[in-house]
Amino acid sequence: MTVKNAFYAQSGGVTAVINASACGVIEAARKYPDRIGNVLVGKNGIVGALNEELIDTRRETKEDIAALRYTPGGAFGSCRYKLSDPEKDKREFERLLDVFRAHNIGYFFYNGGGDSADTCYKISRFSSMMGYPIQAIHVPKTIDNDLALTDCCPGFGSVAKYVAVSTIETSFDVRSMCRTSTRIFVFEVMGRHAGWIAAAGGLAGEYGIPVVILFPEIPFEKERFLARVEENVAEFGYCSVVVSEGCRYPDGKFIADQGARDVFGHAHLGGAALVVARMIHEKFGYSFHWAVANYLQRSARHVASAIDVEQAYELGVAAVELALNGCNSVMPTIVRLSDEPYRYKIGMADLKDVANVEKFMPESFISDDGYGITDECRKYLLPLIQGENYPPYRRGLPEYITLQNRLIPRKLKSFNGKV
Amino acid sequence: MTVKNAFYAQSGGVTAVINASACGVIEAARKYPDRIGNVLVGKNGIVGALNEELIDTRRETKEDIAALRYTPGGAFGSCRYKLSDPEKDKREFERLLDVFRAHNIGYFFYNGGGDSADTCYKISRFSSMMGYPIQAIHVPKTIDNDLALTDCCPGFGSVAKYVAVSTIETSFDVRSMCRTSTRIFVFEVMGRHAGWIAAAGGLAGEYGIPVVILFPEIPFEKERFLARVEENVAEFGYCSVVVSEGCRYPDGKFIADQGARDVFGHAHLGGAALVVARMIHEKFGYSFHWAVANYLQRSARHVASAIDVEQAYELGVAAVELALNGCNSVMPTIVRLSDEPYRYKIGMADLKDVANVEKFMPESFISDDGYGITDECRKYLLPLIQGENYPPYRRGLPEYITLQNRLIPRKLKSFNGKV
């Protein structure tokens, strides 16, 4: 078999563990020098391929590549870039294939969520059609946990651990203060359409903490919510609220909608915590505090879930192995074998069954009153937050790596497309 | 010497390590059963003493008391309660002394910040005058790091570590996204009058991260700030901003003032991050994200500084030792002996020199342009964030303890005062 190079890129929002997947891909590729020459990485994601800005990972030391396993963010940069549909405008796909051809790239590893699974699928379909067959493998990633056909997605377990730990800690705080001071703590977490992340706040219930969760799936009913908060304050002296940024009124409007939009047309949200806190204060006069996790939750490698780190890494390795076994248009997945003890294996799904399919949280994970999680949810979540995998520290700070990110020399002229 | 009981209470906002101080007090007291009988703790702080709600720490196991060392929040409850000035209205002080007399309390350990140092000082002054001499020792605590005569205050080192780690992690995130997406990340931290906490964000500079700090000490100048942000985006592609909740316009109005007030008359702040982020977006159109740390930063025992935990504990122990040596109206302090290697010893200050004295951050800690920290500041901060002291975990969650908090039987009638 001839030696071909591999292309890897990160896509969409980065997480605490996406670099662990990159580490898995690169370390696995380096084990097969007779099959894979170099791993070239798109600088800032797929736009790097379009601009022929390819990072030469051979210039990174073995130690620096290994350090990716405990470094958050996207070490090579990422992008939210919507490629033109090749059925409407072929130029971007033709450009990608020109770049791949020029650099002898036979394997395309795309590490992202739902939007990138679609791109990966299109590449797997059009590359042969357009004269340059390439094996396209999607490496799953998303804190939203909404990719189809995989039990969970890398990035989610660590956010879940972060949200659970933070909900417990802030609740221990407000519980201490509530006799004469703060009674309400509102914690805003990510989750546009699905309440997976908010559900993790429910794990604080194990500590006897009264948490009211505001899920995106449950239309927000103000009076019913306020009544529940009042009950908790009467019984416990305080109440914690975990609100998803995707929390919505019955008419569909986000509680936190500020009006801004991103390049994929998604509403730019934020501010649900203060809206909810004020609502409670206006009705009852309770003192409140509120926090917005935002990037804190998805970058918190300092408290990542060991299971999540392990799975992120293993899925990167699996992607390379699938490619070397001749697979195309697939995504390695997590298949859960048992809850307790937690056992899983790596499986595989066809990209045509993953692209553009959103996996919703089961209704049975949300308690009947809509404000909590069920035992079934707890059973699902707990394994994903197991174990601690701390980064090394030096002088009090985590030893996160910044790579050289040297580019391989260009071979083509500049791209005249819209990038 | 006769055996007397000790009284301990937590006061003001709780921290990740105030329970470590409580642990120090109780474990030290338990070493001298011939001098200290029981440690009775005010339920929810000093109001517990007024209400004669005294927690019997003898009913807590040795293991549970030991677990306080790694549990955040205030295990016995705390309060922001302003005792009447005994020179104007003696009833509350008389009540305290009645309670202390009834329960043979000879030692008063008050664990809090500036406001409680004042209360502790008054108790040391008035108790003899009012017929019941008691030794009053203040145990320092405050995330604001503003108690006089101590090099640093328990609670601060852990918040500093949290802010530094979080600034690094969120910056690694936005740095990954900035080519096509988010360019600005604004992180709001606590600090009403002093920029100690915001300064910790400056430690991210060690990673080549462009951080602009908005200190409470530096009047906010919008155009100059925006120009600095623009320079950073031009040079680095992105910019991180760490804004103190106490950031103020030149006229003195807080950027984040929402109008609410707490029982001590302090403005209830929050929302500076969104104000700053919007300001940047309106001027330049950069995509932004923002987070508000609020209680997350002061309850984050999962990433506490080992030095901070150690000092919090040792100051609790020292308070007991000072009391047993006959001291009154004092506070054990941290005296820094050297920066590198970091060496410190426990000292002592008179409460009359501590009460109502606020320690400000030296001007020399802030860079000339007002947006960064100096090497002098870095040299001060780095030792305080050294070492990691992780709590034990079980099933993925930290094993934080909740005490029994059983009350000792009352001996007096109810208090008819305002509590």
Coordinates of C-alpha atoms in Angstrom, one line a residue, chain A residues 12-15 44 47 51 53 71-75 77-81 161-162 164-166 168-170 172-182 185 187-188 190 203-204 206-207 258 260 263 268-271 274 278 281 287-296 298-303 340 382 385-388 390-391 393-402 419, chain B residues 12-15 44 47 51 53 71-75 77-81 161-162 164-166 168-170 172-182 185 187-188 190 203-204 206-207 258 260 263 268-271 274 278 281 287-296 298-303 340 382 385-388 390-391 393-402 419:
Chain A
G12 CA -17.0 24.3 15.8
G13 CA -16.8 25.1 19.5
V14 CA -13.8 23.6 21.2
T15 CA -13.9 21.7 24.5
N44 CA -8.0 27.2 12.3
V47 CA -10.5 27.2 6.4
N51 CA -6.2 28.6 2.4
E53 CA -2.4 26.7 5.6
T71 CA -4.6 20.9 27.2
P72 CA -8.0 22.5 26.6
G73 CA -9.1 24.7 23.7
G74 CA -8.2 23.9 20.1
A75 CA -4.4 23.6 19.8
G77 CA -7.5 26.6 16.0
S78 CA -11.1 25.8 14.9
C79 CA -13.8 27.5 13.0
R80 CA -17.5 27.8 12.4
Y81 CA -17.3 27.8 8.7
K161 CA -18.6 17.1 35.9
Y162 CA -17.9 20.8 35.9
A164 CA -22.3 19.1 38.9
V165 CA -19.2 20.1 41.0
S166 CA -20.0 23.8 40.6
I168 CA -22.7 21.5 44.6
E169 CA -20.0 24.1 45.6
T170 CA -22.2 27.2 45.0
F172 CA -22.9 24.8 49.8
D173 CA -22.1 28.5 49.7
V174 CA -25.6 29.9 49.5
R175 CA -26.8 27.3 52.1
S176 CA -24.3 28.9 54.5
M177 CA -25.6 32.4 53.8
C178 CA -29.3 32.0 53.6
R179 CA -30.3 32.7 57.2
T180 CA -29.6 36.4 56.8
S181 CA -28.3 36.9 53.3
T182 CA -28.4 35.2 49.9
F185 CA -28.4 31.2 43.4
F187 CA -26.4 29.2 37.5
E188 CA -26.6 29.6 33.8
M190 CA -24.9 26.0 27.9
L203 CA -26.6 15.4 40.4
A204 CA -26.3 17.9 43.3
E206 CA -27.2 13.6 45.9
Y207 CA -26.1 16.1 48.6
Q258 CA -30.3 39.4 23.1
A260 CA -27.3 38.8 18.0
V263 CA -22.6 32.7 11.1
H268 CA -26.4 34.4 20.3
L269 CA -27.7 33.8 23.8
G270 CA -26.7 34.8 27.3
G271 CA -28.3 36.5 30.2
L274 CA -30.1 37.5 35.6
R278 CA -34.7 39.2 39.0
H281 CA -36.5 38.9 43.5
S287 CA -31.5 38.2 48.0
F288 CA -29.9 36.5 45.0
H289 CA -26.6 35.8 43.3
W290 CA -26.1 34.5 39.8
A291 CA -23.3 33.2 37.6
V292 CA -22.9 32.6 33.9
A293 CA -20.5 29.7 33.1
N294 CA -20.2 30.3 29.4
Y295 CA -16.7 29.2 28.2
L296 CA -15.7 28.4 31.8
R298 CA -16.3 23.9 28.2
S299 CA -12.7 24.9 28.9
A300 CA -12.4 23.6 32.4
R301 CA -9.7 21.0 31.8
H302 CA -8.6 21.4 35.4
V303 CA -11.6 19.4 36.5
E340 CA -22.6 -0.4 36.9
L382 CA -22.9 9.2 36.6
I385 CA -18.2 12.0 35.1
Q386 CA -16.2 9.3 36.8
G387 CA -12.5 9.8 37.7
E388 CA -10.3 12.8 37.8
Y390 CA -5.7 16.5 36.5
P391 CA -3.2 18.3 34.2
Y393 CA 0.9 22.1 37.3
R394 CA 4.0 24.2 37.6
R395 CA 4.3 27.2 39.9
G396 CA 0.6 27.0 40.6
L397 CA -0.6 27.0 37.0
P398 CA -1.5 24.2 34.7
E399 CA 1.2 23.3 32.1
Y400 CA -1.0 23.7 29.1
I401 CA 0.9 23.5 25.8
T402 CA 1.1 25.9 22.9
V419 CA -12.4 32.7 2.5
Chain B
G12 CA -19.6 37.4 56.2
G13 CA -19.1 35.7 52.9
V14 CA -17.8 32.2 53.0
T15 CA -14.9 30.9 51.0
N44 CA -25.4 30.7 61.1
V47 CA -26.9 35.3 65.2
N51 CA -30.5 33.2 69.6
E53 CA -28.4 28.3 69.0
T71 CA -15.2 21.3 52.2
P72 CA -16.2 24.7 50.9
G73 CA -18.9 27.0 52.1
G74 CA -19.6 27.6 55.8
A75 CA -20.3 24.3 57.5
G77 CA -23.7 28.8 58.5
S78 CA -22.6 32.4 58.4
C79 CA -24.2 35.8 58.5
R80 CA -23.9 39.3 57.5
Y81 CA -25.2 40.7 60.7
K161 CA -5.7 30.4 41.6
Y162 CA -9.2 30.0 40.3
A164 CA -5.7 32.6 36.9
V165 CA -6.6 29.1 35.8
S166 CA -10.0 30.2 34.4
I168 CA -5.9 30.8 30.9
E169 CA -8.5 28.2 30.0
T170 CA -11.1 30.5 28.6
F172 CA -7.1 29.1 25.2
D173 CA -10.7 28.7 24.0
V174 CA -11.3 32.0 22.5
R175 CA -7.8 31.9 20.9
S176 CA -8.9 28.8 19.1
M177 CA -12.1 30.4 17.8
C178 CA -11.0 33.9 16.8
R179 CA -10.2 33.4 13.2
T180 CA -13.8 33.1 12.2
S181 CA -15.8 33.4 15.4
T182 CA -15.4 34.8 19.0
F185 CA -13.9 37.1 26.1
F187 CA -14.6 37.5 32.6
E188 CA -16.2 39.3 35.6
M190 CA -15.3 39.9 42.5
L203 CA -1.0 35.8 35.6
A204 CA -2.3 34.5 32.3
E206 CA 2.8 34.0 31.5
Y207 CA 1.1 32.1 28.6
Q258 CA -28.1 47.6 39.5
A260 CA -30.0 46.8 45.0
V263 CA -27.7 44.9 54.9
H268 CA -25.3 44.7 45.1
L269 CA -23.3 44.5 41.9
G270 CA -23.2 42.3 38.9
G271 CA -23.4 42.6 35.2
L274 CA -22.1 42.2 29.7
R278 CA -21.5 45.1 24.5
H281 CA -19.3 44.9 20.2
S287 CA -18.2 38.5 18.4
F288 CA -17.9 38.2 22.1
H289 CA -18.6 35.8 25.0
W290 CA -18.7 36.6 28.6
A291 CA -18.9 34.9 32.0
V292 CA -19.7 36.0 35.5
A293 CA -17.8 34.0 38.2
N294 CA -19.7 35.2 41.2
Y295 CA -19.9 32.4 43.8
L296 CA -18.1 30.0 41.5
R298 CA -15.1 31.7 46.1
S299 CA -16.5 28.2 46.4
A300 CA -14.1 26.5 44.0
R301 CA -12.6 24.1 46.6
H302 CA -12.0 21.7 43.7
V303 CA -9.0 23.8 42.5
E340 CA 11.5 32.6 46.3
L382 CA 2.6 33.5 42.6
I385 CA -1.4 30.0 44.4
Q386 CA 1.2 27.3 44.8
G387 CA 0.3 23.7 45.1
E388 CA -2.9 21.7 44.5
Y390 CA -7.7 18.3 45.8
P391 CA -10.7 17.0 47.8
Y393 CA -13.9 12.2 45.1
R394 CA -16.4 9.4 45.1
R395 CA -18.4 8.4 42.1
G396 CA -17.1 11.4 40.2
L397 CA -18.2 14.0 42.8
P398 CA -16.2 15.6 45.7
E399 CA -16.8 14.1 49.1
Y400 CA -17.8 17.4 50.8
I401 CA -19.2 16.9 54.3
T402 CA -22.4 18.1 55.8
V419 CA -32.9 39.0 65.7

